[in-house]
Amino acid sequence: MEEIKQTKSSYHLINMADVIPKKVEWLWNPYIPLGKLTIVQGDPGEGKTTFVLQLAALLSRGEMLPCDDKEREPINIIYQTAEDGLEDTIKPRLLEAGADCSKIMVIDESQQELSMTDERLVMAIEETGAKLVILDPIQAYLGAEVDMHRANEIRPVLKRLGSIAEKYKCAIILIGHMNITSGSKSTYRGLGSIDFQATARSVLVVGRIKEDPTLRVIAHDKSSLAAEGTSIAFRLDADAGFTWEGRYDISVEELLSGDSRGQKTKDAKAFLTDILSDGQKSSKEIEELAKDKGIKKKTLFNAKRDMNIDSVKIGNQWFWML
């Protein structure tokens, strides 16, 4: 057997007693962590880029993000796209979203294409102090020599990109398409190696509601640093444009399969309207009756919140009322 040689200089043992814990910081809690990689993926034409540009617009102005009441300062953003023109597509979309375009920068790729390991990416982050970097789509920024289906080629690229995010405490969003395989778990529908999903600390899936083609949903597929966030809907309408619709009760698998898209919340709202129509009821009674009808507690409380149902404590019990 060949002897394995190990030099002292390459060996370093970390004692966990010496590791100092640090709190996770968020760009958008719990969807986009700072200092980490986030993937936004979905089928072509579902609104991934539109959603990310709307986020960028809000962040460029320092405004509150959907379902998040955190106050924030405007941030600088680096946005790279290999699919859409800056003049005829990206700039008009940013203007329509009300973005402060002076906060959004693009590394010039006219002479040389950018990659995830490109030193210009680090230079741009250092110069601008950007807290968000967007690469759209993933495969365009891997580099010409990297096969996105080979884990051994993907891992070092993503590791370096993750190190850049951590060093500069910026969020990096990778936008990707999903493959056409139906019936698979969402984790396995991302294009390329599963190492993309494994390395990212958060994965968001954007999909369309079949019963209402103008309605799209952002569902949290993976969250390594916090509990998964509630799905959030937005509307893309030819006349009204883009509007945020708020929370939407649907799982990733339901969104991708087309099953029960939003029907659960509708059923829960109808149930609450009926049961509270003749006056207040105790929360315990409501939860028991909802359980009998197959309505999950989470869905029930989502419906309660959306309907602005009041909770009042009388004696030792809580009561709900319209």
mmCIF file of C-alpha atoms in Angstrom:
data_model
loop_
_atom_site.group_PDB
_atom_site.id
_atom_site.type_symbol
_atom_site.label_atom_id
_atom_site.label_comp_id
_atom_site.label_asym_id
_atom_site.label_seq_id
_atom_site.Cartn_x
_atom_site.Cartn_y
_atom_site.Cartn_z
ATOM 1 C CA MET A 1 0.000 0.000 0.000
ATOM 2 C CA GLU A 2 1.339 3.370 -0.941
ATOM 3 C CA GLU A 3 2.243 5.446 2.076
ATOM 4 C CA ILE A 4 0.144 8.595 2.575
ATOM 5 C CA LYS A 5 2.401 11.543 3.248
ATOM 6 C CA GLN A 6 1.136 14.472 5.297
ATOM 7 C CA THR A 7 3.193 17.546 6.079
ATOM 8 C CA LYS A 8 2.772 19.354 9.371
ATOM 9 C CA SER A 9 2.069 22.638 7.605
ATOM 10 C CA SER A 10 -1.066 21.224 5.930
ATOM 11 C CA TYR A 11 -2.606 19.905 9.129
ATOM 12 C CA HIS A 12 -4.646 22.082 11.467
ATOM 13 C CA LEU A 13 -7.140 20.805 14.015
ATOM 14 C CA ILE A 14 -9.990 23.106 15.087
ATOM 15 C CA ASN A 15 -11.285 22.696 18.609
ATOM 16 C CA MET A 16 -14.989 23.556 18.767
ATOM 17 C CA ALA A 17 -14.428 25.145 22.181
ATOM 18 C CA ASP A 18 -12.457 27.861 20.367
ATOM 19 C CA VAL A 19 -15.095 28.550 17.722
ATOM 20 C CA ILE A 20 -16.976 31.783 18.391
ATOM 21 C CA PRO A 21 -20.690 31.516 17.447
ATOM 22 C CA LYS A 22 -22.106 34.287 15.291
ATOM 23 C CA LYS A 23 -25.650 35.279 14.517
ATOM 24 C CA VAL A 24 -27.007 34.920 10.991
ATOM 25 C CA GLU A 25 -27.615 38.279 9.309
ATOM 26 C CA TRP A 26 -30.368 38.681 6.745
ATOM 27 C CA LEU A 27 -31.024 40.720 3.657
ATOM 28 C CA TRP A 28 -34.595 39.377 3.688
ATOM 29 C CA ASN A 29 -35.477 37.141 6.629
ATOM 30 C CA PRO A 30 -35.790 34.135 6.214
ATOM 31 C CA TYR A 31 -35.496 34.077 2.431
ATOM 32 C CA ILE A 32 -32.115 35.672 1.606
ATOM 33 C CA PRO A 33 -29.227 35.520 4.110
ATOM 34 C CA LEU A 34 -26.269 37.899 3.981
ATOM 35 C CA GLY A 35 -22.874 36.316 3.396
ATOM 36 C CA LYS A 36 -24.401 33.230 1.758
ATOM 37 C CA LEU A 37 -25.612 31.884 -1.583
ATOM 38 C CA THR A 38 -29.313 31.874 -2.476
ATOM 39 C CA ILE A 39 -30.809 30.201 -5.546
ATOM 40 C CA VAL A 40 -33.972 31.454 -7.236
ATOM 41 C CA GLN A 41 -35.232 28.896 -9.748
ATOM 42 C CA GLY A 42 -38.289 28.045 -11.792
ATOM 43 C CA ASP A 43 -39.498 27.118 -15.243
ATOM 44 C CA PRO A 44 -38.832 29.594 -18.077
ATOM 45 C CA GLY A 45 -41.279 32.496 -18.207
ATOM 46 C CA GLU A 46 -42.551 32.135 -14.642
ATOM 47 C CA GLY A 47 -41.256 35.534 -13.489
ATOM 48 C CA LYS A 48 -37.943 34.755 -11.747
ATOM 49 C CA THR A 49 -36.084 37.744 -13.164
ATOM 50 C CA THR A 50 -39.053 40.069 -12.702
ATOM 51 C CA PHE A 51 -39.325 39.031 -9.041
ATOM 52 C CA VAL A 52 -35.600 39.594 -8.409
ATOM 53 C CA LEU A 53 -35.641 42.985 -10.160
ATOM 54 C CA GLN A 54 -38.608 44.048 -8.021
ATOM 55 C CA LEU A 55 -36.626 43.081 -4.904
ATOM 56 C CA ALA A 56 -33.626 45.000 -6.193
ATOM 57 C CA ALA A 57 -35.813 48.076 -6.739
ATOM 58 C CA LEU A 58 -37.109 47.982 -3.158
ATOM 59 C CA LEU A 59 -33.614 47.435 -1.741
ATOM 60 C CA SER A 60 -32.167 50.272 -3.849
ATOM 61 C CA ARG A 61 -34.646 52.637 -2.158
ATOM 62 C CA GLY A 62 -34.327 51.139 1.316
ATOM 63 C CA GLU A 63 -38.001 50.165 1.408
ATOM 64 C CA MET A 64 -39.642 47.321 3.293
ATOM 65 C CA LEU A 65 -39.747 43.963 1.566
ATOM 66 C CA PRO A 66 -42.900 41.817 1.253
ATOM 67 C CA CYS A 67 -44.090 40.316 4.556
ATOM 68 C CA ASP A 68 -41.160 41.976 6.342
ATOM 69 C CA ASP A 69 -41.495 45.102 8.495
ATOM 70 C CA LYS A 70 -37.737 45.632 8.937
ATOM 71 C CA GLU A 71 -36.529 49.150 8.282
ATOM 72 C CA ARG A 72 -33.402 49.285 6.128
ATOM 73 C CA GLU A 73 -31.040 51.680 4.398
ATOM 74 C CA PRO A 74 -30.684 51.720 0.583
ATOM 75 C CA ILE A 75 -27.953 49.367 -0.625
ATOM 76 C CA ASN A 76 -25.735 49.090 -3.676
ATOM 77 C CA ILE A 77 -26.442 46.127 -5.969
ATOM 78 C CA ILE A 78 -24.457 44.381 -8.706
ATOM 79 C CA TYR A 79 -26.679 42.812 -11.352
ATOM 80 C CA GLN A 80 -25.253 40.634 -14.128
ATOM 81 C CA THR A 81 -27.399 39.162 -16.872
ATOM 82 C CA ALA A 82 -26.448 37.104 -19.899
ATOM 83 C CA GLU A 83 -29.984 36.786 -21.261
ATOM 84 C CA ASP A 84 -31.520 40.275 -21.366
ATOM 85 C CA GLY A 85 -30.353 43.566 -22.861
ATOM 86 C CA LEU A 86 -29.575 46.359 -20.395
ATOM 87 C CA GLU A 87 -31.038 49.150 -22.528
ATOM 88 C CA ASP A 88 -34.220 47.541 -23.826
ATOM 89 C CA THR A 89 -35.135 45.132 -21.021
ATOM 90 C CA ILE A 90 -33.385 45.544 -17.672
ATOM 91 C CA LYS A 91 -33.392 49.354 -17.433
ATOM 92 C CA PRO A 92 -37.082 49.668 -18.440
ATOM 93 C CA ARG A 93 -38.027 47.002 -15.873
ATOM 94 C CA LEU A 94 -36.067 48.769 -13.144
ATOM 95 C CA LEU A 95 -37.668 52.104 -13.997
ATOM 96 C CA GLU A 96 -41.112 50.533 -13.992
ATOM 97 C CA ALA A 97 -40.352 49.064 -10.558
ATOM 98 C CA GLY A 98 -39.297 52.505 -9.296
ATOM 99 C CA ALA A 99 -35.677 51.552 -8.645
ATOM 100 C CA ASP A 100 -32.967 54.044 -7.755
ATOM 101 C CA CYS A 101 -30.796 53.103 -10.723
ATOM 102 C CA SER A 102 -27.802 54.955 -9.265
ATOM 103 C CA LYS A 103 -27.591 52.120 -6.713
ATOM 104 C CA ILE A 104 -27.493 49.334 -9.314
ATOM 105 C CA MET A 105 -24.236 48.571 -11.144
ATOM 106 C CA VAL A 106 -23.244 46.181 -13.928
ATOM 107 C CA ILE A 107 -19.736 44.891 -14.641
ATOM 108 C CA ASP A 108 -19.037 45.534 -18.336
ATOM 109 C CA GLU A 109 -18.855 42.207 -20.183
ATOM 110 C CA SER A 110 -18.618 43.626 -23.698
ATOM 111 C CA GLN A 111 -14.927 42.736 -24.012
ATOM 112 C CA GLN A 112 -14.743 39.731 -21.713
ATOM 113 C CA GLU A 113 -17.470 37.554 -20.224
ATOM 114 C CA LEU A 114 -17.659 37.381 -16.436
ATOM 115 C CA SER A 115 -17.464 34.186 -14.375
ATOM 116 C CA MET A 116 -18.072 33.325 -10.716
ATOM 117 C CA THR A 117 -14.315 33.099 -10.125
ATOM 118 C CA ASP A 118 -13.513 36.328 -11.981
ATOM 119 C CA GLU A 119 -11.407 38.771 -9.980
ATOM 120 C CA ARG A 120 -13.523 41.630 -11.385
ATOM 121 C CA LEU A 121 -16.408 40.420 -9.240
ATOM 122 C CA VAL A 122 -14.343 40.914 -6.078
ATOM 123 C CA MET A 123 -13.082 44.286 -7.326
ATOM 124 C CA ALA A 124 -16.635 45.478 -7.987
ATOM 125 C CA ILE A 125 -17.862 44.402 -4.539
ATOM 126 C CA GLU A 126 -14.922 46.129 -2.870
ATOM 127 C CA GLU A 127 -15.407 49.330 -4.880
ATOM 128 C CA THR A 128 -19.168 49.609 -4.446
ATOM 129 C CA GLY A 129 -19.676 47.950 -1.064
ATOM 130 C CA ALA A 130 -22.538 46.032 -2.685
ATOM 131 C CA LYS A 131 -24.702 44.003 -0.305
ATOM 132 C CA LEU A 132 -26.431 42.083 -3.101
ATOM 133 C CA VAL A 133 -24.959 40.406 -6.178
ATOM 134 C CA ILE A 134 -27.284 38.813 -8.768
ATOM 135 C CA LEU A 135 -26.030 36.409 -11.462
ATOM 136 C CA ASP A 136 -28.658 35.572 -14.090
ATOM 137 C CA PRO A 137 -28.598 32.745 -15.131
ATOM 138 C CA ILE A 138 -26.339 30.372 -13.180
ATOM 139 C CA GLN A 139 -24.934 28.489 -16.162
ATOM 140 C CA ALA A 140 -23.752 31.648 -17.917
ATOM 141 C CA TYR A 141 -21.372 32.510 -15.063
ATOM 142 C CA LEU A 142 -19.759 29.140 -14.332
ATOM 143 C CA GLY A 143 -16.957 29.632 -16.816
ATOM 144 C CA ALA A 144 -16.403 27.989 -20.183
ATOM 145 C CA GLU A 145 -14.400 25.072 -18.762
ATOM 146 C CA VAL A 146 -16.894 24.075 -16.044
ATOM 147 C CA ASP A 147 -19.472 21.340 -16.650
ATOM 148 C CA MET A 148 -22.517 22.182 -14.518
ATOM 149 C CA HIS A 149 -23.421 18.491 -14.274
ATOM 150 C CA ARG A 150 -20.102 17.435 -12.704
ATOM 151 C CA ALA A 151 -19.997 17.831 -8.926
ATOM 152 C CA ASN A 152 -16.184 17.841 -8.796
ATOM 153 C CA GLU A 153 -16.132 20.857 -11.127
ATOM 154 C CA ILE A 154 -19.054 22.683 -9.511
ATOM 155 C CA ARG A 155 -17.932 22.445 -5.876
ATOM 156 C CA PRO A 156 -14.721 24.531 -6.053
ATOM 157 C CA VAL A 157 -16.501 27.260 -8.040
ATOM 158 C CA LEU A 158 -19.382 27.508 -5.568
ATOM 159 C CA LYS A 159 -16.983 27.277 -2.614
ATOM 160 C CA ARG A 160 -15.048 30.296 -3.897
ATOM 161 C CA LEU A 161 -18.250 32.216 -4.574
ATOM 162 C CA GLY A 162 -19.504 31.382 -1.076
ATOM 163 C CA SER A 163 -16.214 32.599 0.386
ATOM 164 C CA ILE A 164 -16.615 35.916 -1.454
ATOM 165 C CA ALA A 165 -20.145 36.314 -0.070
ATOM 166 C CA GLU A 166 -18.963 35.545 3.461
ATOM 167 C CA LYS A 167 -15.893 37.790 3.325
ATOM 168 C CA TYR A 168 -17.817 40.843 2.113
ATOM 169 C CA LYS A 169 -21.078 40.024 3.975
ATOM 170 C CA CYS A 170 -23.110 40.332 0.813
ATOM 171 C CA ALA A 171 -25.961 38.156 -0.409
ATOM 172 C CA ILE A 172 -25.390 36.417 -3.736
ATOM 173 C CA ILE A 173 -28.440 35.301 -5.729
ATOM 174 C CA LEU A 174 -28.064 32.753 -8.515
ATOM 175 C CA ILE A 175 -31.017 32.565 -10.895
ATOM 176 C CA GLY A 176 -31.568 29.205 -12.567
ATOM 177 C CA HIS A 177 -33.989 27.322 -14.774
ATOM 178 C CA MET A 178 -35.522 24.012 -13.759
ATOM 179 C CA ASN A 179 -35.416 20.862 -15.854
ATOM 180 C CA ILE A 180 -38.570 19.458 -17.428
ATOM 181 C CA THR A 181 -38.685 16.265 -15.358
ATOM 182 C CA SER A 182 -42.163 15.989 -13.893
ATOM 183 C CA GLY A 183 -43.022 14.077 -10.750
ATOM 184 C CA SER A 184 -39.579 14.629 -9.219
ATOM 185 C CA LYS A 185 -38.952 16.362 -5.912
ATOM 186 C CA SER A 186 -38.216 20.047 -6.403
ATOM 187 C CA THR A 187 -34.661 19.493 -5.104
ATOM 188 C CA TYR A 188 -33.833 17.377 -8.145
ATOM 189 C CA ARG A 189 -35.450 19.636 -10.742
ATOM 190 C CA GLY A 190 -32.759 22.305 -10.731
ATOM 191 C CA LEU A 191 -30.539 22.265 -13.812
ATOM 192 C CA GLY A 192 -27.118 20.722 -13.339
ATOM 193 C CA SER A 193 -25.513 19.058 -10.355
ATOM 194 C CA ILE A 194 -27.477 18.753 -7.123
ATOM 195 C CA ASP A 195 -24.457 20.462 -5.531
ATOM 196 C CA PHE A 196 -26.044 23.792 -6.502
ATOM 197 C CA GLN A 197 -28.962 23.140 -4.152
ATOM 198 C CA ALA A 198 -26.701 21.505 -1.563
ATOM 199 C CA THR A 199 -24.340 24.491 -1.396
ATOM 200 C CA ALA A 200 -26.993 27.217 -1.339
ATOM 201 C CA ARG A 201 -28.285 28.096 2.119
ATOM 202 C CA SER A 202 -31.655 29.127 0.711
ATOM 203 C CA VAL A 203 -33.541 27.986 -2.392
ATOM 204 C CA LEU A 204 -36.646 29.788 -3.668
ATOM 205 C CA VAL A 205 -38.926 28.428 -6.384
ATOM 206 C CA VAL A 206 -41.067 30.719 -8.532
ATOM 207 C CA GLY A 207 -44.130 29.166 -10.169
ATOM 208 C CA ARG A 208 -47.426 30.054 -11.801
ATOM 209 C CA ILE A 209 -50.919 29.326 -10.480
ATOM 210 C CA LYS A 210 -52.768 27.456 -13.219
ATOM 211 C CA GLU A 211 -56.237 28.632 -12.203
ATOM 212 C CA ASP A 212 -55.059 32.243 -12.367
ATOM 213 C CA PRO A 213 -52.246 32.650 -14.936
ATOM 214 C CA THR A 214 -51.456 36.195 -13.798
ATOM 215 C CA LEU A 215 -50.680 34.974 -10.273
ATOM 216 C CA ARG A 216 -47.165 33.721 -9.434
ATOM 217 C CA VAL A 217 -45.858 32.351 -6.146
ATOM 218 C CA ILE A 218 -42.435 32.360 -4.480
ATOM 219 C CA ALA A 219 -42.150 29.192 -2.383
ATOM 220 C CA HIS A 220 -39.305 28.414 0.023
ATOM 221 C CA ASP A 221 -37.841 25.085 -1.081
ATOM 222 C CA LYS A 222 -34.806 24.981 1.228
ATOM 223 C CA SER A 223 -33.760 26.961 4.283
ATOM 224 C CA SER A 224 -30.630 25.872 6.154
ATOM 225 C CA LEU A 225 -30.392 28.832 8.536
ATOM 226 C CA ALA A 226 -33.974 29.354 9.728
ATOM 227 C CA ALA A 227 -37.461 27.908 9.477
ATOM 228 C CA GLU A 228 -38.820 28.059 5.934
ATOM 229 C CA GLY A 229 -40.748 31.214 5.136
ATOM 230 C CA THR A 230 -44.372 31.345 4.070
ATOM 231 C CA SER A 231 -44.970 31.347 0.316
ATOM 232 C CA ILE A 232 -45.498 34.840 -1.127
ATOM 233 C CA ALA A 233 -47.543 35.701 -4.211
ATOM 234 C CA PHE A 234 -47.202 38.444 -6.809
ATOM 235 C CA ARG A 235 -49.270 39.282 -9.851
ATOM 236 C CA LEU A 236 -48.051 39.954 -13.387
ATOM 237 C CA ASP A 237 -50.871 41.557 -15.338
ATOM 238 C CA ALA A 238 -50.651 43.011 -18.843
ATOM 239 C CA ASP A 239 -52.680 46.068 -17.789
ATOM 240 C CA ALA A 240 -51.942 46.526 -14.079
ATOM 241 C CA GLY A 241 -48.291 45.446 -14.259
ATOM 242 C CA PHE A 242 -46.573 44.013 -11.165
ATOM 243 C CA THR A 243 -48.221 43.921 -7.734
ATOM 244 C CA TRP A 244 -47.359 42.095 -4.520
ATOM 245 C CA GLU A 245 -50.255 39.937 -3.279
ATOM 246 C CA GLY A 246 -48.908 38.863 0.132
ATOM 247 C CA ARG A 247 -48.769 35.426 1.736
ATOM 248 C CA TYR A 248 -50.161 32.428 -0.111
ATOM 249 C CA ASP A 249 -50.778 29.002 1.383
ATOM 250 C CA ILE A 250 -49.104 26.515 -0.956
ATOM 251 C CA SER A 251 -46.100 24.196 -0.733
ATOM 252 C CA VAL A 252 -43.320 23.883 -3.292
ATOM 253 C CA GLU A 253 -44.460 20.437 -4.378
ATOM 254 C CA GLU A 254 -48.058 21.634 -4.803
ATOM 255 C CA LEU A 255 -46.868 24.628 -6.798
ATOM 256 C CA LEU A 256 -44.837 22.481 -9.183
ATOM 257 C CA SER A 257 -47.366 19.667 -9.523
ATOM 258 C CA GLY A 258 -50.447 21.855 -9.927
ATOM 259 C CA ASP A 259 -52.309 20.190 -7.034
ATOM 260 C CA SER A 260 -54.404 22.166 -4.538
ATOM 261 C CA ARG A 261 -53.044 25.503 -5.705
ATOM 262 C CA GLY A 262 -54.460 27.911 -3.155
ATOM 263 C CA GLN A 263 -57.556 25.806 -2.561
ATOM 264 C CA LYS A 264 -56.582 25.015 1.018
ATOM 265 C CA THR A 265 -56.680 28.644 2.098
ATOM 266 C CA LYS A 266 -59.942 29.219 0.219
ATOM 267 C CA ASP A 267 -61.514 26.262 2.045
ATOM 268 C CA ALA A 268 -60.236 27.528 5.397
ATOM 269 C CA LYS A 269 -61.612 31.025 4.765
ATOM 270 C CA ALA A 270 -65.000 29.610 3.781
ATOM 271 C CA PHE A 271 -64.987 27.492 6.937
ATOM 272 C CA LEU A 272 -64.205 30.488 9.168
ATOM 273 C CA THR A 273 -66.808 32.670 7.461
ATOM 274 C CA ASP A 274 -69.438 30.004 8.055
ATOM 275 C CA ILE A 275 -68.556 29.117 11.631
ATOM 276 C CA LEU A 276 -68.212 32.723 12.807
ATOM 277 C CA SER A 277 -71.232 34.090 10.961
ATOM 278 C CA ASP A 278 -73.464 33.738 14.032
ATOM 279 C CA GLY A 279 -70.951 35.106 16.555
ATOM 280 C CA GLN A 280 -67.683 34.440 18.320
ATOM 281 C CA LYS A 281 -66.344 30.957 18.963
ATOM 282 C CA SER A 282 -63.541 29.704 21.197
ATOM 283 C CA SER A 283 -60.245 29.070 19.402
ATOM 284 C CA LYS A 284 -60.167 25.558 20.869
ATOM 285 C CA GLU A 285 -63.550 24.710 19.362
ATOM 286 C CA ILE A 286 -62.593 26.215 16.011
ATOM 287 C CA GLU A 287 -59.333 24.275 15.847
ATOM 288 C CA GLU A 288 -61.092 21.006 16.680
ATOM 289 C CA LEU A 289 -63.780 21.544 14.040
ATOM 290 C CA ALA A 290 -61.152 22.548 11.475
ATOM 291 C CA LYS A 291 -59.174 19.391 12.234
ATOM 292 C CA ASP A 292 -62.298 17.302 11.621
ATOM 293 C CA LYS A 293 -62.608 18.911 8.192
ATOM 294 C CA GLY A 294 -58.973 18.185 7.355
ATOM 295 C CA ILE A 295 -57.837 21.811 7.662
ATOM 296 C CA LYS A 296 -54.316 22.039 9.050
ATOM 297 C CA LYS A 297 -53.587 24.433 11.907
ATOM 298 C CA LYS A 298 -51.074 26.426 9.833
ATOM 299 C CA THR A 299 -53.615 26.879 7.031
ATOM 300 C CA LEU A 300 -56.286 27.874 9.539
ATOM 301 C CA PHE A 301 -54.115 30.573 11.100
ATOM 302 C CA ASN A 302 -53.017 31.851 7.678
ATOM 303 C CA ALA A 303 -56.678 32.256 6.740
ATOM 304 C CA LYS A 304 -57.379 33.948 10.088
ATOM 305 C CA ARG A 305 -54.597 36.449 9.470
ATOM 306 C CA ASP A 306 -55.681 37.192 5.900
ATOM 307 C CA MET A 307 -59.288 37.780 7.075
ATOM 308 C CA ASN A 308 -58.177 40.067 9.936
ATOM 309 C CA ILE A 309 -60.122 37.960 12.443
ATOM 310 C CA ASP A 310 -59.826 39.315 15.980
ATOM 311 C CA SER A 311 -58.773 37.278 19.019
ATOM 312 C CA VAL A 312 -60.199 38.255 22.415
ATOM 313 C CA LYS A 313 -59.426 36.626 25.756
ATOM 314 C CA ILE A 314 -62.486 36.063 27.943
ATOM 315 C CA GLY A 315 -61.708 34.452 31.259
ATOM 316 C CA ASN A 316 -59.194 31.708 30.541
ATOM 317 C CA GLN A 317 -60.165 31.177 26.909
ATOM 318 C CA TRP A 318 -59.407 32.855 23.618
ATOM 319 C CA PHE A 319 -62.286 33.617 21.254
ATOM 320 C CA TRP A 320 -62.263 34.483 17.544
ATOM 321 C CA MET A 321 -64.717 36.891 15.959
ATOM 322 C CA LEU A 322 -65.207 38.431 12.539
#
